[in-house]
Amino acid sequence: MQNPFVLDYGSMLLLTIAKYETPSGRLIQRDYSDGNLYNYYTKGGTLADESQPPRPKGAESKTDSGRAVYSGGGINPDEFVKSQTITAEKARFQQKLNDPIFAFVLGLAFGKNKDFENYKVDRPITFEYVLKPTDYPVTENLYQSFKKFATEKYKFTPAQIEREREFIQRALRTELVTAAYGSTTSSQVFNDYDTQLKKAIELLPEAKQLAIEGAKANAKKENSGLNR
């Protein structure tokens, strides 16, 4: 638990004034006494190199379903999926692609491209729409049309465009879906590329089983208390 102290120049100090334990008795707070706080912010989290974070060395406790958990490691997932990151140079180049992508989609949405009239958006935005795989797909023909557009009008090379194929396909569809259904719906496009989300969906059966086991353990505990 942290208490905020407002300082000068719009800054703030967040002072930890209490530490919490989970119902299983596990102390969540990380141990920064050896200077690891600096390392955590500079090399930890999404910047960590480990494919699997090391197991905390704190005291072991058990969850209601009997799983072993350890103190002193902060909040860690049961399954670790490293975040997808790109270099600063790659990010800057992708930003340069935003202008041709937006201009190309603008032409599509207004029906200016006669080869792709089915991408024309000729109705008001439909909000709170659940996106389907068949909605505004970026076909190979559409991608090649964008490549020609970007190389002729924005002087990118075909090789530069090809290196960013996945980014371009995702961005084209995002802009098209935004025009048709709004920005909230267009965020669903990223779900197809989100490795963490895909892993979470894959593990839903295991999560359900953990919930069932936990409910059984709690029911057993309550019954034993009533019988005393």
Tab-separated table of C-alpha atoms in Angstrom:
chain	number	residue	atom	x	y	z
A	1	MET	CA	0.000	0.000	0.000
A	2	GLN	CA	1.386	3.405	-0.970
A	3	ASN	CA	0.751	6.906	0.315
A	4	PRO	CA	1.277	9.737	-2.226
A	5	PHE	CA	3.191	12.894	-1.245
A	6	VAL	CA	2.851	15.756	-3.733
A	7	LEU	CA	6.160	17.532	-4.390
A	8	ASP	CA	7.198	20.606	-6.369
A	9	TYR	CA	7.103	20.866	-10.171
A	10	GLY	CA	4.283	18.373	-10.575
A	11	SER	CA	6.237	15.468	-9.100
A	12	MET	CA	5.085	12.975	-6.495
A	13	LEU	CA	6.627	10.533	-4.043
A	14	LEU	CA	4.842	7.213	-3.543
A	15	LEU	CA	5.886	5.869	-0.138
A	16	THR	CA	5.140	2.264	0.751
A	17	ILE	CA	3.441	2.338	4.157
A	18	ALA	CA	2.085	-1.210	4.363
A	19	LYS	CA	2.607	-4.609	2.781
A	20	TYR	CA	-0.062	-7.128	1.961
A	21	GLU	CA	-0.185	-10.875	2.215
A	22	THR	CA	-2.384	-13.032	-0.022
A	23	PRO	CA	-5.021	-15.329	1.555
A	24	SER	CA	-2.483	-18.160	1.306
A	25	GLY	CA	-0.068	-16.216	3.517
A	26	ARG	CA	2.319	-15.155	0.754
A	27	LEU	CA	4.009	-11.773	1.097
A	28	ILE	CA	3.860	-10.222	-2.366
A	29	GLN	CA	6.343	-7.383	-1.805
A	30	ARG	CA	9.658	-7.752	-3.634
A	31	ASP	CA	12.853	-7.421	-1.624
A	32	TYR	CA	14.809	-4.380	-2.845
A	33	SER	CA	17.188	-4.151	0.126
A	34	ASP	CA	20.204	-5.148	-1.976
A	35	GLY	CA	19.657	-2.460	-4.604
A	36	ASN	CA	17.559	-4.583	-6.935
A	37	LEU	CA	14.994	-1.802	-7.343
A	38	TYR	CA	17.289	-0.059	-9.848
A	39	ASN	CA	17.911	-3.307	-11.705
A	40	TYR	CA	14.188	-4.053	-11.800
A	41	TYR	CA	13.357	-0.724	-13.450
A	42	THR	CA	16.294	-0.830	-15.876
A	43	LYS	CA	16.524	-4.540	-16.699
A	44	GLY	CA	13.396	-6.140	-15.283
A	45	GLY	CA	9.771	-6.451	-16.365
A	46	THR	CA	9.404	-6.348	-20.143
A	47	LEU	CA	13.124	-5.549	-20.464
A	48	ALA	CA	14.234	-8.791	-18.814
A	49	ASP	CA	16.215	-11.231	-20.947
A	50	GLU	CA	14.999	-14.387	-19.248
A	51	SER	CA	12.616	-16.601	-21.191
A	52	GLN	CA	11.338	-17.717	-17.787
A	53	PRO	CA	11.769	-15.574	-14.659
A	54	PRO	CA	13.686	-17.182	-11.791
A	55	ARG	CA	11.601	-18.594	-8.966
A	56	PRO	CA	11.511	-16.295	-5.924
A	57	LYS	CA	13.683	-17.435	-3.031
A	58	GLY	CA	11.202	-16.403	-0.343
A	59	ALA	CA	9.189	-18.594	1.982
A	60	GLU	CA	6.908	-21.192	0.433
A	61	SER	CA	3.189	-21.236	1.137
A	62	LYS	CA	0.258	-23.139	-0.318
A	63	THR	CA	-2.845	-21.897	-2.110
A	64	ASP	CA	-6.283	-23.293	-1.243
A	65	SER	CA	-5.866	-25.850	-4.021
A	66	GLY	CA	-2.427	-26.911	-2.767
A	67	ARG	CA	-0.186	-25.141	-5.264
A	68	ALA	CA	3.193	-23.957	-4.005
A	69	VAL	CA	3.767	-20.189	-4.188
A	70	TYR	CA	6.707	-18.149	-2.944
A	71	SER	CA	7.091	-14.829	-1.164
A	72	GLY	CA	9.229	-11.905	-2.226
A	73	GLY	CA	8.749	-12.046	-5.979
A	74	GLY	CA	6.027	-9.522	-6.587
A	75	ILE	CA	3.131	-10.515	-8.830
A	76	ASN	CA	4.254	-13.072	-11.379
A	77	PRO	CA	2.122	-15.087	-13.804
A	78	ASP	CA	1.954	-18.869	-13.686
A	79	GLU	CA	2.894	-18.892	-17.366
A	80	PHE	CA	5.468	-16.377	-18.558
A	81	VAL	CA	5.122	-15.003	-22.106
A	82	LYS	CA	7.714	-12.385	-22.967
A	83	SER	CA	6.375	-9.141	-24.409
A	84	GLN	CA	6.999	-8.498	-28.087
A	85	THR	CA	9.335	-5.533	-28.469
A	86	ILE	CA	11.052	-3.827	-31.381
A	87	THR	CA	14.121	-1.627	-31.656
A	88	ALA	CA	13.863	2.152	-31.570
A	89	GLU	CA	15.103	2.272	-35.169
A	90	LYS	CA	12.360	-0.091	-36.332
A	91	ALA	CA	9.743	1.903	-34.425
A	92	ARG	CA	10.862	5.146	-36.102
A	93	PHE	CA	10.634	3.548	-39.538
A	94	GLN	CA	7.164	2.198	-38.831
A	95	GLN	CA	6.084	5.704	-37.833
A	96	LYS	CA	7.164	6.909	-41.280
A	97	LEU	CA	4.788	4.363	-42.809
A	98	ASN	CA	1.779	5.828	-41.009
A	99	ASP	CA	1.260	8.610	-43.571
A	100	PRO	CA	1.069	6.378	-46.678
A	101	ILE	CA	-1.033	3.835	-44.778
A	102	PHE	CA	-3.556	6.474	-43.714
A	103	ALA	CA	-3.656	8.066	-47.184
A	104	PHE	CA	-4.153	4.691	-48.874
A	105	VAL	CA	-6.967	3.679	-46.516
A	106	LEU	CA	-8.607	7.083	-46.891
A	107	GLY	CA	-8.867	6.441	-50.614
A	108	LEU	CA	-10.305	2.986	-49.995
A	109	ALA	CA	-12.870	4.202	-47.465
A	110	PHE	CA	-14.070	6.960	-49.800
A	111	GLY	CA	-14.320	4.577	-52.745
A	112	LYS	CA	-11.541	6.238	-54.759
A	113	ASN	CA	-9.851	2.931	-55.610
A	114	LYS	CA	-11.991	1.281	-58.278
A	115	ASP	CA	-10.185	-2.048	-57.881
A	116	PHE	CA	-11.322	-2.334	-54.267
A	117	GLU	CA	-14.798	-0.819	-54.142
A	118	ASN	CA	-15.901	-3.416	-51.579
A	119	TYR	CA	-13.696	-1.599	-49.035
A	120	LYS	CA	-15.710	1.601	-49.371
A	121	VAL	CA	-17.294	2.754	-46.100
A	122	ASP	CA	-20.570	4.381	-47.118
A	123	ARG	CA	-22.515	4.303	-43.850
A	124	PRO	CA	-22.230	5.770	-40.337
A	125	ILE	CA	-19.817	4.114	-37.906
A	126	THR	CA	-21.259	1.025	-36.228
A	127	PHE	CA	-20.024	1.143	-32.641
A	128	GLU	CA	-19.634	-1.816	-30.233
A	129	TYR	CA	-19.214	-4.204	-33.135
A	130	VAL	CA	-17.600	-7.620	-32.643
A	131	LEU	CA	-15.061	-8.018	-35.426
A	132	LYS	CA	-15.138	-11.079	-37.677
A	133	PRO	CA	-12.161	-12.515	-39.609
A	134	THR	CA	-13.999	-11.717	-42.844
A	135	ASP	CA	-14.343	-8.002	-42.051
A	136	TYR	CA	-11.975	-5.920	-44.188
A	137	PRO	CA	-9.300	-8.578	-44.730
A	138	VAL	CA	-5.976	-7.416	-46.152
A	139	THR	CA	-5.656	-9.688	-49.165
A	140	GLU	CA	-2.472	-10.189	-51.144
A	141	ASN	CA	-3.874	-8.007	-53.942
A	142	LEU	CA	-4.638	-5.215	-51.494
A	143	TYR	CA	-1.180	-5.448	-49.952
A	144	GLN	CA	0.492	-5.331	-53.372
A	145	SER	CA	-1.624	-2.318	-54.295
A	146	PHE	CA	-0.415	-0.532	-51.169
A	147	LYS	CA	3.187	-1.458	-51.951
A	148	LYS	CA	2.869	0.154	-55.385
A	149	PHE	CA	1.194	3.210	-53.841
A	150	ALA	CA	3.916	3.656	-51.201
A	151	THR	CA	6.820	3.177	-53.609
A	152	GLU	CA	5.436	5.491	-56.278
A	153	LYS	CA	4.065	8.313	-54.127
A	154	TYR	CA	6.185	8.118	-50.976
A	155	LYS	CA	9.458	6.824	-52.448
A	156	PHE	CA	9.802	3.757	-50.251
A	157	THR	CA	11.612	0.830	-51.829
A	158	PRO	CA	9.813	-2.503	-52.361
A	159	ALA	CA	12.326	-4.140	-50.007
A	160	GLN	CA	11.523	-1.660	-47.231
A	161	ILE	CA	7.816	-2.347	-47.598
A	162	GLU	CA	8.311	-6.101	-47.659
A	163	ARG	CA	10.352	-6.053	-44.450
A	164	GLU	CA	7.369	-4.481	-42.685
A	165	ARG	CA	4.701	-6.677	-44.289
A	166	GLU	CA	3.120	-7.839	-41.017
A	167	PHE	CA	3.051	-4.335	-39.552
A	168	ILE	CA	1.553	-2.908	-42.747
A	169	GLN	CA	-1.125	-5.585	-43.011
A	170	ARG	CA	-2.119	-5.022	-39.396
A	171	ALA	CA	-2.101	-1.226	-39.757
A	172	LEU	CA	-4.124	-1.264	-42.982
A	173	ARG	CA	-6.834	-3.398	-41.427
A	174	THR	CA	-6.806	-1.327	-38.238
A	175	GLU	CA	-7.424	1.876	-40.191
A	176	LEU	CA	-10.155	0.273	-42.295
A	177	VAL	CA	-11.932	-1.116	-39.241
A	178	THR	CA	-11.604	2.259	-37.495
A	179	ALA	CA	-13.366	3.933	-40.422
A	180	ALA	CA	-16.186	1.386	-40.340
A	181	TYR	CA	-16.595	0.548	-36.657
A	182	GLY	CA	-14.589	3.035	-34.575
A	183	SER	CA	-11.338	2.836	-32.641
A	184	THR	CA	-12.656	0.577	-29.866
A	185	THR	CA	-13.513	-2.159	-32.349
A	186	SER	CA	-10.298	-1.648	-34.323
A	187	SER	CA	-8.285	-2.578	-31.228
A	188	GLN	CA	-9.611	-6.112	-31.773
A	189	VAL	CA	-7.354	-6.365	-34.841
A	190	PHE	CA	-4.342	-6.572	-32.542
A	191	ASN	CA	-5.765	-9.655	-30.818
A	192	ASP	CA	-4.662	-11.769	-33.783
A	193	TYR	CA	-1.051	-10.709	-33.171
A	194	ASP	CA	-1.015	-10.721	-29.361
A	195	THR	CA	1.034	-13.729	-28.217
A	196	GLN	CA	0.169	-13.137	-24.555
A	197	LEU	CA	-3.559	-13.086	-25.288
A	198	LYS	CA	-3.299	-16.224	-27.429
A	199	LYS	CA	-1.471	-18.028	-24.615
A	200	ALA	CA	-4.081	-16.874	-22.093
A	201	ILE	CA	-6.889	-18.257	-24.260
A	202	GLU	CA	-4.976	-21.512	-24.683
A	203	LEU	CA	-4.686	-21.828	-20.899
A	204	LEU	CA	-8.345	-21.087	-20.115
A	205	PRO	CA	-9.147	-24.790	-19.496
A	206	GLU	CA	-6.339	-24.941	-16.918
A	207	ALA	CA	-7.594	-21.734	-15.292
A	208	LYS	CA	-11.080	-23.211	-15.096
A	209	GLN	CA	-9.695	-26.341	-13.452
A	210	LEU	CA	-7.770	-24.247	-10.906
A	211	ALA	CA	-10.971	-22.363	-10.061
A	212	ILE	CA	-12.839	-25.643	-9.598
A	213	GLU	CA	-10.106	-27.041	-7.349
A	214	GLY	CA	-10.044	-23.836	-5.311
A	215	ALA	CA	-13.829	-23.888	-4.881
A	216	LYS	CA	-13.685	-27.513	-3.740
A	217	ALA	CA	-10.937	-26.727	-1.240
A	218	ASN	CA	-12.882	-23.767	0.169
A	219	ALA	CA	-16.078	-25.818	0.421
A	220	LYS	CA	-14.190	-28.560	2.243
A	221	LYS	CA	-12.713	-26.008	4.633
A	222	GLU	CA	-16.137	-24.498	5.347
A	223	ASN	CA	-17.700	-27.914	5.918
A	224	SER	CA	-14.965	-28.919	8.344
A	225	GLY	CA	-15.554	-25.684	10.271
A	226	LEU	CA	-19.283	-26.364	10.523
A	227	ASN	CA	-18.697	-29.881	11.821
A	228	ARG	CA	-16.590	-28.719	14.758
